[in-house]
Every structure is written in structure tokens, then in C-alpha cells.
Amino acid sequence: KARVAVLISGTGTNMAALLYAAKATDCPYEIVLVASNNPDAGGLKLAEAEGIATFAHPHKGLSREEHDGIMHEALIAAKTEFVALAGYMRILSSGFVEKWEGRMLNIHPSLLPKYKGLHTHERAIEAGDSHGGCSVHLVTAELDDGPILGQTPVAILPGDTADSLAARVLIAEHQLYSRCLAVFVGRETSPDHLVAQVRERALSLPEAD
Ligand code: GAR
């Protein structure tokens, strides 16, 4: 099975969804590590109780590169092949992204390319969109960019608040992430080929202003 590490900062419900899906005997991945920049992240306790190795190191007082270096060492020590960001609320250094390029996925609570960054549900409601949703994508140097592996639209209801919409989108996230991860790691394409594809795409993007 493919060895997946999950990075979290908070509650970790997406991590839990990935972990429970991994219990199916035909799941092509296993979770080998749950790591966090927040030692108090609720998800760490859940992972521990499920017998998964955990690692936490606060980022306070460290440069982005230093903290990412520590996380990278933990990933390597766990013989990680793929990284799943699941509510990991840190912007990653370009060095870290490069090391995991083509092997690192993220889930984002919007229908990308709409609403990169924070407050996605609020922005979708304010814009009068008919749907919010979630996207799973490969991580590239650009924030919430990178090839999209899957998306689920979620209808916005009259009277929805950012919280009520977020709660429904989260249900969709849990299903989408485990499915996308399973399909992605199960692909016959070698990781090296994927890295090449991601690089090619990054190079073909117009320069940012
Ligand atoms: C999820 O909704 C995820 O999409 C979002 O944070 C939440 C984490 O919840 N991620 C981002 O906003 C990343 N920019 P969880 O800890 O319960 O999985």
C-alpha cells in the first residue's frame, strides 16, 4: 500500500475520513503518520487512539524553512511516499513544495479556481453563487493552485451562513478526499512522471504580476 502522511493544524476531520477509509482492505493507501504544527490539534489524539504514529512541532520562533525542514525530516523518517494536507494552515516554503512536488495533495473548501485563501464560504454566499463546494488538488508553489484532481459542488440554501454551508461542504470533503487520494496513489503513472507533469504545467503558467 502507498505510504501516506497527513498534515493537520486543527480538528482533523478530513484526516479522520482518510484514516477510516484506509481501514478498507482494498484501500490502496495506508496512513503512516499524522503530523502537525500544533501540538494541541485535536486530530493528533484521535490518530494516536487509532494506533497511528504522530508528530508535532510548533512553528513559533522558527523561520518557515526551518519548520518545514523539521516536518520534512519527520516525513522521511516515516518513509512517507505521499503527503495529504488536511486543514494544514501553514503556507509552505518553496523548498518543501519542490521536495514533494507531484506527491502532495491538498483539500480546499471552494470550487477552485474560485476563492483561494480564507473565508471561502462567506465569499461564495456574498457573491450570490448557487453552489459552494470543495476541491482536491496537487500542491504547487502557488497557493491553492495546482492540477485539480476532483471537485464536489454543494448547493447553497436560502438562509445559509458560512458555518451552515461549511458543515455541509465538510461532509462532501470527507468523501472527495479519500476517493481522490485512493485514485491518485493507485495510478500506474510513476511519481517521477507526475512530478514532470506538474513542473511542465507550472512552467506554462503566465508570470504573476
Ligand atoms: C477543511 O474544511 C479544509 O478544507 C480547510 O480547513 C478545514 C479543516 O477541517 N482547509 C483550508 O482552508 C486550507 N486552506 P478539518 O481539520 O476538520 O479537516
Short mmCIF file of C-alpha atoms and ligand atoms in Angstrom, two decimals:
data_model
loop_
_atom_site.label_atom_id
_atom_site.label_comp_id
_atom_site.label_asym_id
_atom_site.label_seq_id
_atom_site.Cartn_x
_atom_site.Cartn_y
_atom_site.Cartn_z
CA LYS A 1 0.00 0.00 0.00
CA ALA A 2 1.12 3.57 -0.64
CA ARG A 3 2.50 5.24 2.49
CA VAL A 4 0.64 8.49 3.19
CA ALA A 5 1.39 11.11 5.85
CA VAL A 6 -1.34 13.60 6.76
CA LEU A 7 -0.53 17.14 7.91
CA ILE A 8 -3.11 18.86 10.10
CA SER A 9 -3.42 22.00 12.20
CA GLY A 10 -6.80 21.57 13.85
CA THR A 11 -9.73 19.25 14.38
CA GLY A 12 -8.63 16.84 11.69
CA THR A 13 -11.99 15.57 10.47
CA ASN A 14 -10.56 15.16 6.94
CA MET A 15 -7.64 13.23 8.40
CA ALA A 16 -10.14 11.02 10.24
CA ALA A 17 -12.03 10.41 6.99
CA LEU A 18 -8.80 9.42 5.22
CA LEU A 19 -7.88 7.17 8.11
CA TYR A 20 -11.25 5.39 8.28
CA ALA A 21 -11.31 4.90 4.50
CA ALA A 22 -7.83 3.35 4.81
CA LYS A 23 -9.28 0.60 7.01
CA ALA A 24 -10.95 -0.98 4.00
CA THR A 25 -8.83 -3.91 2.87
CA ASP A 26 -8.99 -2.77 -0.76
CA CYS A 27 -7.85 0.79 0.02
CA PRO A 28 -4.60 1.38 -1.92
CA TYR A 29 -3.05 3.62 0.77
CA GLU A 30 -2.23 3.46 4.47
CA ILE A 31 -1.72 6.36 6.87
CA VAL A 32 1.77 6.06 8.34
CA LEU A 33 1.99 9.41 10.13
CA VAL A 34 -0.19 12.29 11.26
CA ALA A 35 1.93 15.40 11.80
CA SER A 36 1.05 18.89 12.98
CA ASN A 37 2.45 22.34 13.62
CA ASN A 38 0.04 22.50 16.56
CA PRO A 39 0.72 20.09 19.46
CA ASP A 40 -2.86 20.69 20.69
CA ALA A 41 -4.50 19.72 17.40
CA GLY A 42 -7.47 17.52 18.30
CA GLY A 43 -6.73 15.18 15.43
CA LEU A 44 -3.45 14.04 16.99
CA LYS A 45 -5.25 12.33 19.88
CA LEU A 46 -7.66 10.65 17.50
CA ALA A 47 -4.79 9.34 15.36
CA GLU A 48 -2.93 8.08 18.44
CA ALA A 49 -6.00 6.22 19.64
CA GLU A 50 -6.20 4.59 16.21
CA GLY A 51 -2.60 3.40 16.59
CA ILE A 52 -1.13 5.82 14.04
CA ALA A 53 2.28 7.44 14.65
CA THR A 54 2.02 11.17 15.36
CA PHE A 55 4.46 14.05 15.34
CA ALA A 56 4.02 17.66 16.43
CA HIS A 57 6.37 20.59 16.31
CA PRO A 58 5.21 24.19 16.88
CA HIS A 59 6.31 26.73 14.28
CA LYS A 60 6.68 29.56 16.78
CA GLY A 61 10.11 31.17 16.74
CA LEU A 62 11.21 29.27 13.64
CA SER A 63 11.54 30.51 10.07
CA ARG A 64 9.23 28.91 7.53
CA GLU A 65 12.20 27.00 6.08
CA GLU A 66 13.35 25.76 9.50
CA HIS A 67 9.91 24.50 10.46
CA ASP A 68 9.31 22.87 7.08
CA GLY A 69 12.73 21.20 7.40
CA ILE A 70 11.68 19.63 10.70
CA MET A 71 8.40 18.42 9.21
CA HIS A 72 10.27 17.05 6.19
CA GLU A 73 12.61 15.03 8.44
CA ALA A 74 9.60 13.51 10.23
CA LEU A 75 8.03 12.58 6.88
CA ILE A 76 11.25 10.94 5.69
CA ALA A 77 11.69 9.07 8.99
CA ALA A 78 8.19 7.59 8.48
CA LYS A 79 9.14 6.52 4.92
CA THR A 80 6.38 8.73 3.52
CA GLU A 81 5.60 8.41 -0.19
CA PHE A 82 2.65 10.84 -0.41
CA VAL A 83 1.62 13.82 1.71
CA ALA A 84 -2.02 14.80 2.25
CA LEU A 85 -2.57 18.31 3.60
CA ALA A 86 -5.81 18.29 5.59
CA GLY A 87 -6.52 21.66 7.14
CA TYR A 88 -2.79 22.36 7.45
CA MET A 89 -2.99 26.11 7.90
CA ARG A 90 0.60 26.98 7.03
CA ILE A 91 1.93 28.41 3.82
CA LEU A 92 4.71 26.06 2.73
CA SER A 93 8.22 27.12 1.73
CA SER A 94 9.09 26.62 -1.93
CA GLY A 95 11.84 24.17 -0.94
CA PHE A 96 9.35 21.92 0.84
CA VAL A 97 6.87 22.09 -2.04
CA GLU A 98 9.62 21.15 -4.50
CA LYS A 99 10.64 18.12 -2.45
CA TRP A 100 7.08 16.74 -2.50
CA GLU A 101 6.00 18.01 -5.90
CA GLY A 102 3.68 15.54 -7.60
CA ARG A 103 3.26 13.63 -4.34
CA MET A 104 1.44 16.20 -2.18
CA LEU A 105 -2.33 16.79 -2.23
CA ASN A 106 -4.47 19.44 -0.57
CA ILE A 107 -8.17 19.85 0.08
CA HIS A 108 -9.62 23.33 -0.22
CA PRO A 109 -13.17 24.37 0.73
CA SER A 110 -14.18 26.05 -2.54
CA LEU A 111 -14.68 25.25 -6.18
CA LEU A 112 -11.21 26.29 -7.32
CA PRO A 113 -10.08 28.44 -9.05
CA LYS A 114 -12.74 30.44 -7.19
CA TYR A 115 -11.95 31.67 -3.67
CA LYS A 116 -8.36 30.75 -2.96
CA GLY A 117 -7.22 31.55 0.57
CA LEU A 118 -9.51 32.02 3.57
CA HIS A 119 -13.24 32.71 4.23
CA THR A 120 -14.28 30.77 1.16
CA HIS A 121 -17.88 30.06 2.21
CA GLU A 122 -18.54 33.63 3.23
CA ARG A 123 -17.26 34.83 -0.14
CA ALA A 124 -19.38 32.33 -2.09
CA ILE A 125 -22.55 33.39 -0.20
CA GLU A 126 -21.77 37.10 -0.58
CA ALA A 127 -21.21 36.65 -4.31
CA GLY A 128 -24.67 35.06 -4.62
CA ASP A 129 -23.22 31.80 -6.01
CA SER A 130 -25.64 28.92 -6.43
CA HIS A 131 -23.02 26.46 -5.17
CA GLY A 132 -20.06 26.29 -2.84
CA GLY A 133 -18.00 23.14 -2.67
CA CYS A 134 -14.58 21.64 -2.29
CA SER A 135 -11.58 20.75 -4.43
CA VAL A 136 -8.69 18.33 -4.11
CA HIS A 137 -5.59 19.42 -5.98
CA LEU A 138 -1.89 18.76 -6.29
CA VAL A 139 0.20 21.28 -4.40
CA THR A 140 2.41 23.61 -6.42
CA ALA A 141 4.36 26.70 -5.37
CA GLU A 142 1.30 28.94 -5.93
CA LEU A 143 -1.23 28.95 -3.04
CA ASP A 144 -4.34 26.79 -3.66
CA ASP A 145 -3.29 26.31 -7.25
CA GLY A 146 -2.06 23.17 -8.99
CA PRO A 147 -3.81 20.50 -11.05
CA ILE A 148 -7.31 19.73 -9.76
CA LEU A 149 -7.91 16.03 -9.07
CA GLY A 150 -11.57 16.30 -8.09
CA GLN A 151 -14.35 18.68 -7.04
CA THR A 152 -17.77 18.40 -5.39
CA PRO A 153 -20.30 21.24 -5.80
CA VAL A 154 -22.62 21.76 -2.80
CA ALA A 155 -25.84 23.76 -3.28
CA ILE A 156 -26.15 26.93 -1.21
CA LEU A 157 -29.52 27.04 0.57
CA PRO A 158 -31.57 30.19 1.30
CA GLY A 159 -30.53 31.40 4.75
CA ASP A 160 -27.19 29.57 4.69
CA THR A 161 -24.47 31.10 6.84
CA ALA A 162 -20.76 30.48 6.36
CA ASP A 163 -20.99 27.96 9.22
CA SER A 164 -24.01 26.06 7.95
CA LEU A 165 -22.52 25.85 4.46
CA ALA A 166 -19.12 24.83 5.85
CA ALA A 167 -20.73 21.96 7.75
CA ARG A 168 -22.33 20.56 4.57
CA VAL A 169 -19.22 21.10 2.47
CA LEU A 170 -17.24 19.21 5.10
CA ILE A 171 -19.38 16.11 4.51
CA ALA A 172 -18.54 16.37 0.81
CA GLU A 173 -14.84 16.95 1.64
CA HIS A 174 -14.63 13.71 3.60
CA GLN A 175 -15.91 11.69 0.67
CA LEU A 176 -14.00 13.54 -2.03
CA TYR A 177 -10.59 13.45 -0.32
CA SER A 178 -10.41 9.73 0.35
CA ARG A 179 -11.66 8.96 -3.17
CA CYS A 180 -9.17 11.31 -4.86
CA LEU A 181 -6.29 10.06 -2.73
CA ALA A 182 -7.11 6.42 -3.48
CA VAL A 183 -7.35 7.09 -7.23
CA PHE A 184 -4.19 9.18 -7.22
CA VAL A 185 -1.91 6.74 -5.38
CA GLY A 186 -3.40 3.85 -7.33
CA ARG A 187 -2.43 5.37 -10.67
CA GLU A 188 0.03 3.41 -12.71
CA THR A 189 1.92 6.56 -13.63
CA SER A 190 5.17 6.71 -11.67
CA PRO A 191 5.65 9.60 -9.22
CA ASP A 192 8.59 10.83 -11.33
CA HIS A 193 6.31 11.17 -14.33
CA LEU A 194 3.79 13.09 -12.23
CA VAL A 195 6.48 15.46 -10.97
CA ALA A 196 7.43 16.15 -14.58
CA GLN A 197 3.77 16.87 -15.46
CA VAL A 198 3.36 19.27 -12.56
CA ARG A 199 6.61 21.10 -13.44
CA GLU A 200 5.53 21.39 -17.05
CA ARG A 201 2.22 22.91 -16.04
CA ALA A 202 3.86 25.33 -13.61
CA LEU A 203 6.21 26.48 -16.37
CA SER A 204 3.35 27.07 -18.80
CA LEU A 205 1.53 29.37 -16.37
CA PRO A 206 1.76 33.11 -17.03
CA GLU A 207 4.10 35.01 -14.71
CA ALA A 208 2.33 36.52 -11.68
CA ASP A 209 2.26 40.34 -11.60
C1 GAR B 1 -11.44 21.92 5.94
O1 GAR B 1 -12.67 22.49 5.62
C2 GAR B 1 -10.43 22.16 4.85
O2 GAR B 1 -10.97 22.15 3.57
C3 GAR B 1 -9.95 23.53 5.22
O3 GAR B 1 -9.85 23.53 6.63
C4 GAR B 1 -10.81 22.62 7.16
C5 GAR B 1 -10.11 21.66 8.08
O4 GAR B 1 -11.03 20.86 8.77
N1 GAR B 1 -8.70 23.83 4.61
C6 GAR B 1 -8.32 25.05 4.25
O5 GAR B 1 -8.99 26.04 4.42
C7 GAR B 1 -6.95 25.10 3.62
N2 GAR B 1 -6.72 26.39 3.06
P1 GAR B 1 -10.58 19.50 9.46
O6 GAR B 1 -9.38 19.83 10.36
O7 GAR B 1 -11.75 19.09 10.25
O8 GAR B 1 -10.22 18.53 8.38
#
